CSV table of C-alpha atoms in Angstrom, one decimal:
chain,number,residue,atom,x,y,z
L,1,MET,CA,11.3,-8.2,-42.1
L,2,LYS,CA,10.6,-8.2,-38.4
L,3,GLU,CA,10.8,-4.4,-38.2
L,4,TYR,CA,8.5,-4.0,-41.2
L,5,MET,CA,6.0,-6.3,-39.6
L,6,LEU,CA,6.1,-4.3,-36.4
L,7,LEU,CA,5.5,-1.0,-38.3
L,8,MET,CA,2.5,-2.6,-40.0
L,9,TYR,CA,1.2,-3.8,-36.7
L,10,TYR,CA,1.5,-0.2,-35.2
L,11,ARG,CA,-0.6,1.1,-38.1
L,12,LEU,CA,-3.5,-1.2,-37.2
L,13,PRO,CA,-6.4,0.1,-35.1
L,14,VAL,CA,-6.4,-1.2,-31.5
L,15,PRO,CA,-9.1,-3.9,-32.0
L,16,LEU,CA,-7.0,-5.4,-34.9
L,17,GLN,CA,-3.8,-5.1,-32.8
L,18,ASN,CA,-5.6,-7.2,-30.1
L,19,LEU,CA,-6.5,-9.7,-32.8
L,20,ALA,CA,-2.8,-9.8,-33.9
L,21,VAL,CA,-1.6,-10.3,-30.3
L,22,SER,CA,-4.1,-13.1,-29.9
L,23,LEU,CA,-3.0,-14.8,-33.1
L,24,TYR,CA,0.5,-14.7,-31.9
L,25,GLY,CA,-0.7,-16.0,-28.5
L,26,LEU,CA,-2.3,-18.9,-30.4
L,27,LEU,CA,1.0,-19.7,-32.0
L,28,LEU,CA,2.8,-19.7,-28.6
L,29,TYR,CA,0.0,-21.8,-27.1
L,30,GLN,CA,0.5,-24.4,-29.8
L,31,GLN,CA,4.3,-24.4,-29.1
L,32,ARG,CA,4.2,-24.4,-25.3
L,33,TYR,CA,0.9,-26.0,-24.1
L,34,ARG,CA,0.3,-29.0,-26.4
L,35,GLY,CA,1.7,-32.5,-26.4
L,36,VAL,CA,3.3,-33.6,-23.1
L,37,TYR,CA,2.4,-30.3,-21.3
L,38,LYS,CA,-0.7,-31.7,-19.6
L,39,LYS,CA,1.0,-34.9,-18.6
L,40,TYR,CA,3.9,-33.0,-16.9
L,41,LEU,CA,1.6,-30.4,-15.3
L,42,LYS,CA,-0.3,-33.3,-13.6
L,43,LEU,CA,3.0,-34.9,-12.6
L,44,TYR,CA,4.6,-31.7,-11.2
L,45,SER,CA,1.4,-30.6,-9.5
L,46,LYS,CA,1.5,-33.8,-7.3
L,47,ALA,CA,5.2,-33.4,-6.4
L,48,THR,CA,6.0,-32.4,-2.8
L,49,HIS,CA,9.8,-32.6,-3.0
L,50,ARG,CA,9.9,-33.7,0.7
L,51,ASP,CA,12.0,-36.9,0.2
L,52,ALA,CA,15.6,-35.7,0.0
L,53,LYS,CA,17.0,-39.0,-1.2
L,54,LYS,CA,14.4,-39.4,-3.9
L,55,GLU,CA,15.0,-35.9,-5.1
L,56,GLN,CA,18.8,-36.5,-5.2
L,57,LYS,CA,18.3,-39.7,-7.3
L,58,ILE,CA,16.1,-37.7,-9.7
L,59,GLN,CA,18.8,-35.1,-10.0
L,60,ASP,CA,21.5,-37.7,-10.6
L,61,LYS,CA,19.5,-39.5,-13.3
L,62,LYS,CA,18.6,-36.3,-15.2
L,63,PHE,CA,22.2,-35.0,-15.1
L,64,ILE,CA,23.7,-38.2,-16.4
L,65,ARG,CA,21.1,-38.4,-19.2
L,66,LEU,CA,21.9,-34.8,-20.2
L,67,LEU,CA,25.7,-35.3,-20.0
L,68,HIS,CA,25.6,-38.4,-22.3
L,69,TYR,CA,23.3,-36.7,-24.7
L,70,ALA,CA,25.5,-33.6,-24.9
L,71,VAL,CA,28.7,-35.6,-25.7
L,72,LYS,CA,26.9,-37.8,-28.2
L,73,ASN,CA,25.1,-35.0,-30.1
L,74,SER,CA,27.1,-31.8,-29.6
L,75,PRO,CA,30.4,-31.4,-31.5
L,76,PHE,CA,31.4,-28.7,-29.0
L,77,TYR,CA,31.0,-30.9,-25.9
L,78,ARG,CA,32.8,-33.8,-27.6
L,79,GLU,CA,35.8,-31.5,-28.0
L,80,PHE,CA,35.3,-29.7,-24.7
L,81,TYR,CA,35.5,-33.0,-22.7
L,82,LYS,CA,37.9,-34.9,-24.9
L,83,ASN,CA,40.6,-35.1,-22.2
L,84,ILE,CA,38.1,-35.9,-19.4
L,85,PRO,CA,36.9,-39.4,-18.4
L,86,TRP,CA,33.3,-38.2,-18.5
L,87,GLU,CA,32.1,-41.8,-18.7
L,88,GLU,CA,33.2,-42.3,-15.1
L,89,ILE,CA,30.8,-39.5,-13.8
L,90,THR,CA,27.9,-41.2,-12.1
L,91,SER,CA,26.2,-38.5,-10.0
L,92,ALA,CA,25.6,-34.8,-9.7
L,93,ALA,CA,28.4,-34.6,-7.1
L,94,ASP,CA,30.9,-35.5,-9.9
L,95,ILE,CA,30.1,-32.4,-11.9
L,96,VAL,CA,33.1,-30.6,-10.5
L,97,LYS,CA,35.3,-32.8,-12.7
L,98,LEU,CA,34.0,-30.9,-15.7
L,99,PRO,CA,35.2,-27.5,-16.9
L,100,VAL,CA,33.2,-24.3,-16.5
L,101,LEU,CA,31.3,-23.0,-19.5
L,102,SER,CA,31.7,-19.2,-19.8
L,103,LYS,CA,29.3,-16.9,-21.6
L,104,ASP,CA,32.0,-16.0,-24.1
L,105,THR,CA,32.8,-19.7,-24.8
L,106,LEU,CA,29.1,-20.4,-25.4
L,107,ARG,CA,28.7,-17.4,-27.7
L,108,ASP,CA,31.8,-18.2,-29.7
L,109,ASN,CA,31.0,-21.8,-30.2
L,110,ILE,CA,27.2,-21.7,-30.3
L,111,LYS,CA,26.8,-23.4,-33.7
L,112,ASN,CA,28.7,-26.4,-32.5
L,113,VAL,CA,26.9,-26.5,-29.2
L,114,TYR,CA,23.5,-27.0,-30.9
L,115,THR,CA,22.3,-30.6,-31.0
L,116,ILE,CA,19.3,-30.1,-33.2
L,117,PRO,CA,18.7,-28.2,-36.5
L,118,LYS,CA,16.8,-24.9,-36.4
L,119,ARG,CA,13.7,-26.3,-38.2
L,120,ARG,CA,13.1,-28.8,-35.4
L,121,SER,CA,13.6,-26.3,-32.6
L,122,ILE,CA,12.0,-23.3,-30.9
L,123,THR,CA,14.6,-20.5,-30.7
L,124,PHE,CA,14.8,-18.2,-27.7
L,125,TYR,CA,17.0,-15.1,-27.7
L,126,THR,CA,18.9,-13.5,-24.9
L,127,GLY,CA,20.9,-10.3,-25.3
L,128,GLY,CA,22.7,-10.4,-21.9
L,129,THR,CA,25.2,-7.6,-20.9
L,130,THR,CA,26.7,-7.5,-24.4
L,131,GLY,CA,23.5,-6.5,-26.1
L,132,ILE,CA,24.3,-9.1,-28.9
L,133,PRO,CA,21.4,-11.5,-29.3
L,134,LEU,CA,22.3,-15.2,-28.6
L,135,GLY,CA,19.9,-17.7,-30.1
L,136,VAL,CA,19.3,-20.7,-27.9
L,137,ARG,CA,17.6,-23.7,-29.6
L,138,LYS,CA,15.2,-25.8,-27.5
L,139,ARG,CA,13.3,-29.0,-28.2
L,140,LYS,CA,9.5,-28.6,-28.1
L,141,ILE,CA,9.2,-31.2,-25.4
L,142,ASP,CA,11.7,-29.3,-23.2
L,143,VAL,CA,9.8,-26.0,-23.6
L,144,ARG,CA,6.5,-27.8,-22.7
L,145,LYS,CA,8.0,-29.4,-19.6
L,146,ARG,CA,9.3,-26.0,-18.4
L,147,MET,CA,6.0,-24.4,-18.9
L,148,ALA,CA,4.3,-27.2,-17.0
L,149,TYR,CA,6.8,-26.8,-14.1
L,150,LEU,CA,6.1,-23.0,-14.0
L,151,ASP,CA,2.4,-23.5,-14.1
L,152,ALA,CA,2.5,-26.1,-11.4
L,153,TYR,CA,4.3,-23.6,-9.2
L,154,LYS,CA,1.5,-21.0,-10.0
L,155,LEU,CA,-1.1,-23.6,-9.0
L,156,THR,CA,0.3,-23.6,-5.4
L,157,PHE,CA,-1.0,-20.0,-5.2
L,158,GLY,CA,-4.4,-21.0,-6.7
L,159,VAL,CA,-3.6,-19.6,-10.2
L,160,ARG,CA,-4.4,-21.6,-13.3
L,161,ASN,CA,-2.4,-20.2,-16.2
L,162,ASN,CA,-4.4,-19.6,-19.4
L,163,LYS,CA,-7.6,-20.3,-17.4
L,164,MET,CA,-7.8,-17.1,-15.3
L,165,ARG,CA,-7.3,-13.5,-16.2
L,166,SER,CA,-3.8,-12.2,-15.8
L,167,ALA,CA,-2.3,-8.7,-16.1
L,168,ARG,CA,1.2,-9.0,-17.5
L,169,PHE,CA,4.0,-6.3,-17.3
L,170,PHE,CA,6.8,-7.5,-19.6
L,171,GLY,CA,9.1,-5.8,-22.1
L,172,LYS,CA,7.2,-6.5,-25.3
L,173,LYS,CA,6.7,-3.4,-27.5
L,174,ILE,CA,3.0,-3.8,-27.8
L,175,LEU,CA,2.3,-0.2,-28.9
L,176,GLU,CA,4.1,2.7,-30.6
L,177,ASP,CA,6.1,5.2,-28.6
L,178,ASN,CA,3.5,7.9,-28.9
L,179,PRO,CA,0.0,6.3,-29.1
L,180,LYS,CA,-2.8,8.5,-30.3
L,181,LYS,CA,-5.2,7.2,-27.6
L,182,PRO,CA,-4.3,6.5,-23.9
L,183,ILE,CA,-4.8,2.7,-24.3
L,184,PHE,CA,-1.5,1.3,-22.9
L,185,TRP,CA,-2.5,-2.4,-23.0
L,186,ARG,CA,-3.4,-5.1,-25.5
L,187,ASN,CA,-5.2,-8.4,-25.2
L,188,ASN,CA,-4.3,-12.0,-25.8
L,189,TYR,CA,-7.7,-13.5,-25.7
L,190,ILE,CA,-6.3,-17.0,-26.2
L,191,GLY,CA,-4.4,-17.0,-23.0
L,192,ARG,CA,-6.8,-14.7,-21.1
L,193,GLN,CA,-3.9,-12.2,-20.7
L,194,ARG,CA,-3.8,-8.4,-20.8
L,195,PHE,CA,-0.4,-7.0,-21.6
L,196,TYR,CA,0.5,-3.6,-20.2
L,197,SER,CA,3.3,-1.6,-21.7
L,198,THR,CA,6.2,-1.1,-19.5
L,199,TYR,CA,7.5,1.7,-21.7
L,200,HIS,CA,4.7,4.3,-20.9
L,201,LEU,CA,4.6,4.2,-17.1
L,202,THR,CA,4.8,8.0,-16.6
L,203,GLU,CA,3.0,10.1,-14.0
L,204,LYS,CA,0.7,11.4,-16.8
L,205,ASN,CA,-0.3,7.9,-18.0
L,206,LEU,CA,-0.5,6.0,-14.7
L,207,PRO,CA,-4.2,6.9,-14.0
L,208,TYR,CA,-5.1,5.1,-17.2
L,209,TYR,CA,-3.3,1.9,-16.1
L,210,VAL,CA,-4.9,1.9,-12.7
L,211,ALA,CA,-8.4,2.5,-14.0
L,212,ASP,CA,-8.0,-0.3,-16.5
L,213,LEU,CA,-6.7,-2.7,-13.9
L,214,ASN,CA,-9.7,-2.0,-11.8
L,215,ARG,CA,-12.0,-2.7,-14.8
L,216,TYR,CA,-10.2,-5.8,-15.8
L,217,LYS,CA,-9.9,-7.3,-12.3
L,218,PRO,CA,-7.1,-9.9,-13.0
L,219,ALA,CA,-6.7,-13.0,-10.8
L,220,ALA,CA,-3.0,-12.7,-11.1
L,221,ILE,CA,-0.4,-10.0,-11.9
L,222,ASP,CA,3.0,-11.0,-13.3
L,223,GLY,CA,6.0,-9.5,-14.9
L,224,PHE,CA,8.8,-7.1,-14.1
L,225,VAL,CA,8.7,-6.1,-10.4
L,226,SER,CA,9.8,-2.5,-11.1
L,227,ALA,CA,6.9,-1.9,-13.4
L,228,ILE,CA,4.3,-3.4,-11.0
L,229,TYR,CA,5.9,-1.4,-8.2
L,230,THR,CA,5.5,1.8,-10.2
L,231,VAL,CA,1.7,1.2,-10.5
L,232,ALA,CA,1.4,0.1,-6.9
L,233,LYS,CA,3.3,3.2,-5.6
L,234,TYR,CA,1.1,5.5,-7.6
L,235,MET,CA,-2.0,3.9,-6.1
L,236,GLU,CA,-0.5,4.1,-2.6
L,237,ASP,CA,0.5,7.8,-2.9
L,238,ASN,CA,-2.9,8.8,-4.3
L,239,GLY,CA,-5.0,6.7,-1.9
L,240,ILE,CA,-6.4,4.5,-4.6
L,241,LYS,CA,-7.5,1.0,-3.6
L,242,PRO,CA,-7.9,-1.8,-6.1
L,243,SER,CA,-11.4,-3.0,-6.8
L,244,PHE,CA,-10.0,-6.6,-7.0
L,245,LYS,CA,-7.8,-8.8,-5.0
L,246,PRO,CA,-5.4,-11.0,-7.1
L,247,LYS,CA,-4.4,-14.4,-5.7
L,248,ALA,CA,-0.7,-13.5,-6.2
L,249,VAL,CA,1.8,-11.2,-7.9
L,250,PHE,CA,4.4,-13.3,-9.8
L,251,THR,CA,7.7,-11.6,-10.6
L,252,THR,CA,10.8,-12.6,-12.5
L,253,SER,CA,13.9,-11.2,-14.3
L,254,GLU,CA,14.6,-8.4,-11.9
L,255,THR,CA,15.9,-8.2,-8.3
L,256,VAL,CA,13.0,-7.8,-5.9
L,257,LEU,CA,14.1,-5.0,-3.6
L,258,PRO,CA,12.6,-5.0,-0.1
L,259,PHE,CA,10.5,-1.8,-0.6
L,260,TYR,CA,9.2,-3.2,-3.9
L,261,ARG,CA,7.7,-6.2,-2.0
L,262,GLU,CA,6.4,-4.2,0.9
L,263,THR,CA,4.5,-1.7,-1.3
L,264,ILE,CA,3.1,-4.3,-3.8
L,265,GLU,CA,1.8,-6.7,-1.1
L,266,LYS,CA,0.3,-3.8,0.9
L,267,VAL,CA,-1.5,-2.3,-2.1
L,268,PHE,CA,-2.8,-5.5,-3.7
L,269,GLY,CA,-3.4,-7.4,-0.5
L,270,CYS,CA,-1.8,-10.6,-1.8
L,271,PRO,CA,1.6,-12.3,-1.7
L,272,LEU,CA,4.4,-11.4,-4.1
L,273,THR,CA,6.3,-14.5,-5.2
L,274,ASP,CA,9.4,-14.4,-7.2
L,275,GLN,CA,11.1,-17.0,-9.5
L,276,TYR,CA,14.4,-17.1,-11.3
L,277,ALA,CA,15.2,-18.7,-14.6
L,278,SER,CA,16.6,-17.5,-18.0
L,279,ASN,CA,16.0,-17.6,-21.7
L,280,GLU,CA,19.1,-19.8,-22.0
L,281,GLY,CA,17.4,-22.4,-19.9
L,282,ALA,CA,18.7,-22.0,-16.4
L,283,PRO,CA,17.0,-24.3,-13.8
L,284,PHE,CA,14.3,-22.7,-11.6
L,285,ILE,CA,14.7,-21.0,-8.3
L,286,ILE,CA,11.2,-20.6,-6.9
L,287,GLN,CA,9.8,-18.8,-3.9
L,288,CYS,CA,7.3,-21.0,-2.1
L,289,ARG,CA,4.2,-19.9,-0.2
L,290,CYS,CA,6.3,-19.7,3.0
L,291,GLY,CA,8.5,-17.1,1.3
L,292,SER,CA,11.6,-19.2,0.9
L,293,TYR,CA,13.7,-19.3,-2.3
L,294,HIS,CA,14.2,-23.0,-3.2
L,295,GLU,CA,16.7,-24.2,-5.8
L,296,ALA,CA,14.6,-26.7,-7.8
L,297,ILE,CA,17.1,-29.5,-8.0
L,298,ASP,CA,14.8,-31.6,-10.2
L,299,THR,CA,15.2,-28.9,-12.9
L,300,GLY,CA,19.0,-28.7,-12.7
L,301,ILE,CA,22.2,-28.3,-10.7
L,302,PHE,CA,23.2,-25.2,-8.8
L,303,GLU,CA,26.8,-24.6,-7.8
L,304,HIS,CA,27.9,-21.7,-5.5
L,305,LEU,CA,31.4,-20.4,-6.0
L,306,PRO,CA,32.9,-17.6,-3.8
L,307,ALA,CA,33.5,-14.5,-6.0
L,308,GLU,CA,33.7,-10.7,-5.7
L,309,GLY,CA,30.3,-9.3,-5.0
L,310,GLY,CA,28.8,-12.5,-3.5
L,311,MET,CA,28.5,-16.1,-4.5
L,312,LYS,CA,28.8,-16.8,-8.2
L,313,LEU,CA,26.2,-19.1,-9.6
L,314,LEU,CA,27.0,-21.9,-12.0
L,315,VAL,CA,23.9,-23.7,-13.5
L,316,THR,CA,23.2,-26.9,-15.3
L,317,GLY,CA,19.8,-27.0,-16.9
L,318,PHE,CA,18.0,-30.3,-17.4
L,319,ASP,CA,15.7,-29.0,-20.1
L,320,THR,CA,18.6,-27.7,-22.3
L,321,PHE,CA,19.0,-30.7,-24.7
L,322,GLY,CA,18.8,-28.5,-27.8
L,323,THR,CA,21.6,-26.2,-26.5
L,324,PRO,CA,23.1,-28.0,-23.5
L,325,LEU,CA,24.2,-25.9,-20.6
L,326,ILE,CA,26.5,-27.7,-18.2
L,327,ARG,CA,28.4,-25.8,-15.5
L,328,TYR,CA,27.4,-22.6,-17.2
L,329,ASP,CA,28.6,-19.3,-15.6
L,330,ILE,CA,25.4,-17.3,-16.1
L,331,GLY,CA,26.8,-14.2,-14.5
L,332,ASP,CA,24.4,-14.0,-11.5
L,333,ARG,CA,25.0,-13.8,-7.8
L,334,ILE,CA,23.0,-15.5,-5.0
L,335,ILE,CA,22.8,-14.8,-1.3
L,336,PRO,CA,23.3,-18.1,0.5
L,337,ALA,CA,21.2,-19.1,3.5
L,338,ASP,CA,22.5,-20.8,6.7
L,339,LYS,CA,23.2,-24.5,6.0
L,340,ASP,CA,20.7,-25.6,8.6
L,341,THR,CA,17.8,-23.6,7.2
L,342,VAL,CA,14.6,-25.6,7.0
L,343,CYS,CA,11.5,-24.2,5.3
L,344,PRO,CA,8.1,-24.7,6.9
L,345,CYS,CA,6.8,-26.0,3.5
L,346,HIS,CA,8.9,-29.2,4.2
L,347,SER,CA,10.5,-29.2,0.7
L,348,SER,CA,13.9,-30.8,0.6
L,349,HIS,CA,15.0,-28.5,-2.2
L,350,PRO,CA,17.9,-26.3,-0.9
L,351,VAL,CA,17.0,-22.8,0.5
L,352,ILE,CA,18.9,-19.7,-0.4
L,353,GLU,CA,18.4,-16.2,1.0
L,354,GLY,CA,17.8,-14.6,-2.4
L,355,ILE,CA,19.2,-13.6,-5.8
L,356,SER,CA,21.3,-10.5,-5.6
L,357,GLY,CA,21.5,-9.8,-9.3
L,358,ARG,CA,24.1,-9.4,-11.9
L,359,GLU,CA,27.8,-9.4,-11.2
L,360,ALA,CA,28.1,-5.8,-12.4
L,361,ALA,CA,25.4,-4.5,-10.0
L,362,PHE,CA,27.6,-2.1,-8.0
L,363,LEU,CA,28.9,1.4,-8.3
L,364,VAL,CA,32.5,2.4,-7.8
L,365,THR,CA,32.8,5.7,-6.0
L,366,ALA,CA,35.6,7.7,-4.3
L,367,GLU,CA,34.6,6.0,-1.0
L,368,GLY,CA,34.6,2.5,-2.4
L,369,ARG,CA,32.1,0.0,-3.9
L,370,VAL,CA,28.3,0.4,-3.4
L,371,SER,CA,26.1,-2.6,-4.0
L,372,GLU,CA,22.6,-2.8,-5.3
L,373,VAL,CA,21.4,-3.9,-1.9
L,374,GLN,CA,22.9,-0.9,-0.2
L,375,LEU,CA,21.3,1.4,-2.8
L,376,SER,CA,17.9,-0.2,-2.3
L,377,VAL,CA,18.1,0.4,1.4
L,378,PHE,CA,19.0,4.1,0.7
L,379,VAL,CA,16.1,4.5,-1.7
L,380,SER,CA,13.7,3.0,0.7
L,381,SER,CA,14.7,5.6,3.3
L,382,LEU,CA,13.5,8.4,0.9
L,383,LEU,CA,10.2,6.8,-0.1
L,384,LYS,CA,8.2,9.8,1.3
L,385,THR,CA,10.1,12.1,-1.1
L,386,VAL,CA,11.0,9.8,-4.0
L,387,ASN,CA,9.0,7.2,-6.0
L,388,GLN,CA,12.0,5.7,-7.8
L,389,MET,CA,15.6,6.3,-8.5
L,390,GLN,CA,18.2,5.0,-11.0
L,391,PHE,CA,22.0,5.3,-10.6
L,392,ILE,CA,24.2,5.6,-13.7
L,393,GLN,CA,28.0,5.0,-13.2
L,394,LYS,CA,29.9,7.8,-15.1
L,395,LYS,CA,33.1,7.0,-16.8
L,396,ASP,CA,34.9,9.7,-14.7
L,397,GLY,CA,33.8,7.9,-11.5
L,398,GLY,CA,30.8,10.2,-10.8
L,399,VAL,CA,27.2,9.1,-10.3
L,400,HIS,CA,24.3,10.5,-12.3
L,401,VAL,CA,21.0,9.9,-10.5
L,402,LEU,CA,17.6,9.8,-12.2
L,403,CYS,CA,14.8,10.5,-9.8
L,404,ILE,CA,11.0,10.4,-10.0
L,405,PRO,CA,9.8,12.5,-7.1
L,406,VAL,CA,6.6,12.0,-5.1
L,407,GLY,CA,5.4,15.6,-5.2
L,408,LYS,CA,6.2,18.6,-7.3
L,409,ASP,CA,9.7,19.2,-8.6
L,410,THR,CA,10.8,22.2,-6.5
L,411,VAL,CA,14.3,23.6,-5.8
L,412,TRP,CA,13.9,22.8,-2.1
L,413,GLU,CA,13.0,19.2,-2.8
L,414,ARG,CA,16.0,18.8,-5.2
L,415,GLU,CA,18.4,20.2,-2.6
L,416,ARG,CA,16.9,17.9,0.0
L,417,ILE,CA,17.5,14.9,-2.3
L,418,LEU,CA,21.0,16.0,-3.2
L,419,ALA,CA,21.9,16.5,0.5
L,420,ALA,CA,20.8,12.9,1.1
L,421,LEU,CA,22.8,11.6,-1.9
L,422,ARG,CA,26.0,13.5,-0.8
L,423,GLN,CA,25.7,12.1,2.7
L,424,PHE,CA,25.2,8.6,1.4
L,425,PHE,CA,28.0,8.6,-1.2
L,426,GLY,CA,30.5,10.9,0.7
L,427,PRO,CA,32.1,14.2,-0.2
L,428,GLY,CA,34.6,12.7,-2.8
L,429,THR,CA,31.9,11.5,-5.3
L,430,LYS,CA,30.7,13.8,-8.0
L,431,ILE,CA,26.9,13.6,-8.1
L,432,THR,CA,24.4,15.0,-10.7
L,433,LEU,CA,20.7,14.8,-10.2
L,434,GLU,CA,18.1,14.7,-13.0
L,435,VAL,CA,14.4,14.8,-12.1
L,436,THR,CA,12.3,12.9,-14.6
L,437,ASP,CA,8.9,11.2,-15.0
L,438,SER,CA,10.3,7.9,-16.3
L,439,LEU,CA,13.5,5.8,-16.0
L,440,CYS,CA,15.7,4.1,-18.5
L,441,ARG,CA,15.0,0.5,-19.4
L,442,GLN,CA,16.8,-2.2,-21.4
L,443,LYS,CA,15.5,-3.1,-24.9
L,444,SER,CA,13.9,-6.1,-23.1
L,445,GLY,CA,12.0,-3.7,-20.9
L,446,LYS,CA,13.9,-4.7,-17.8
L,447,PHE,CA,14.8,-2.1,-15.2
L,448,GLN,CA,18.3,-1.8,-13.8
L,449,LEU,CA,18.8,0.1,-10.5
L,450,ILE,CA,22.5,0.5,-11.6
L,451,ARG,CA,23.5,1.3,-15.2
L,452,LYS,CA,26.9,1.9,-16.7
L,453,GLU,CA,27.5,5.0,-18.9
L,454,GLU,CA,28.0,3.8,-22.5
């Protein structure tokens, strides 16, 4: 049914597609921004998070409430904790007494994890690394509280969501693969949003994106950092200056590589601020105006466990009452900061250095493991020659490299790039180079610097 509706949508003329997108936007607005939304937006907007003791009490209270609710209403958690004196847990510090919830366990028992029926929930889907959609049920009140928290964060940068124009680069399939006209965006008039397709960002199409952004003049740009970077890099390489200055660029869902940030902030003349969450309902990690990543402990509990490839992140989300997540191994890695790190913004929420990405974000070569961070530094060293690169781990141990060059594709340029790749990876790694005008993305539209051969 969904595929049929999508085919019908693609057959509509662009004005009617805009109307369809806006009607869907109206539905989402009713779900996310009604009821308690305004109350919590006002509450969260006033919060400074400066009093560490007060924040700790808030975290303890929210955790105990979630724990008791989960055991009472979820058949899975009643069984999961049957041999644990969970009634004796009185604070967030006691969470270590509970078992870790793995992705496989959650997926295998999802029907018993739910605490509410489907008809009373809003369902979010996440594919994860398996590609199999996992439906997570959420209460409307929890969705609205999360949106209020996110919008309060945007207000710190002067952006009022749904009230100011925003340009959004997410993975929605808003137009067919080969549109008849070079109009690569659709409008949600209800939310004052213009959605730009992340699936058509080729060298041929980029002039149309840039021209429309300059016409639209958004107050904010948000979405996948790789897509926004593609537009910014094209503007930089072609000496195109924006005719507008957004208040901020908001990114999520992808690792913000250093050269992404540098190029985007330089081109658009505004701060890039990043935030971490998940469709499952992970608590927020938010980058403040001072540039620090803060673990928002009023939205959940973050645990850091030493693991291969960095520090493993366990999350407990305080807005996951419909599908409780307690000590959930979400599969992400974080980069810890020094224990004595204090942010100039004076928030007592813990500071981390950053989010390093998925646990599988590394290549295995003849010379050893190569991390996503190492690759990002390598790519940044080639920015005068290369716009973007993507690395595919071959089953035979080799590396297939997709590359979007800055200039013309010449034999000399290919040899130059190959020489740099051989020097970086070492003589024992088999390298193949493919010059292209677009890179591979997941079905969600997200970009992965490292992919595994299927």
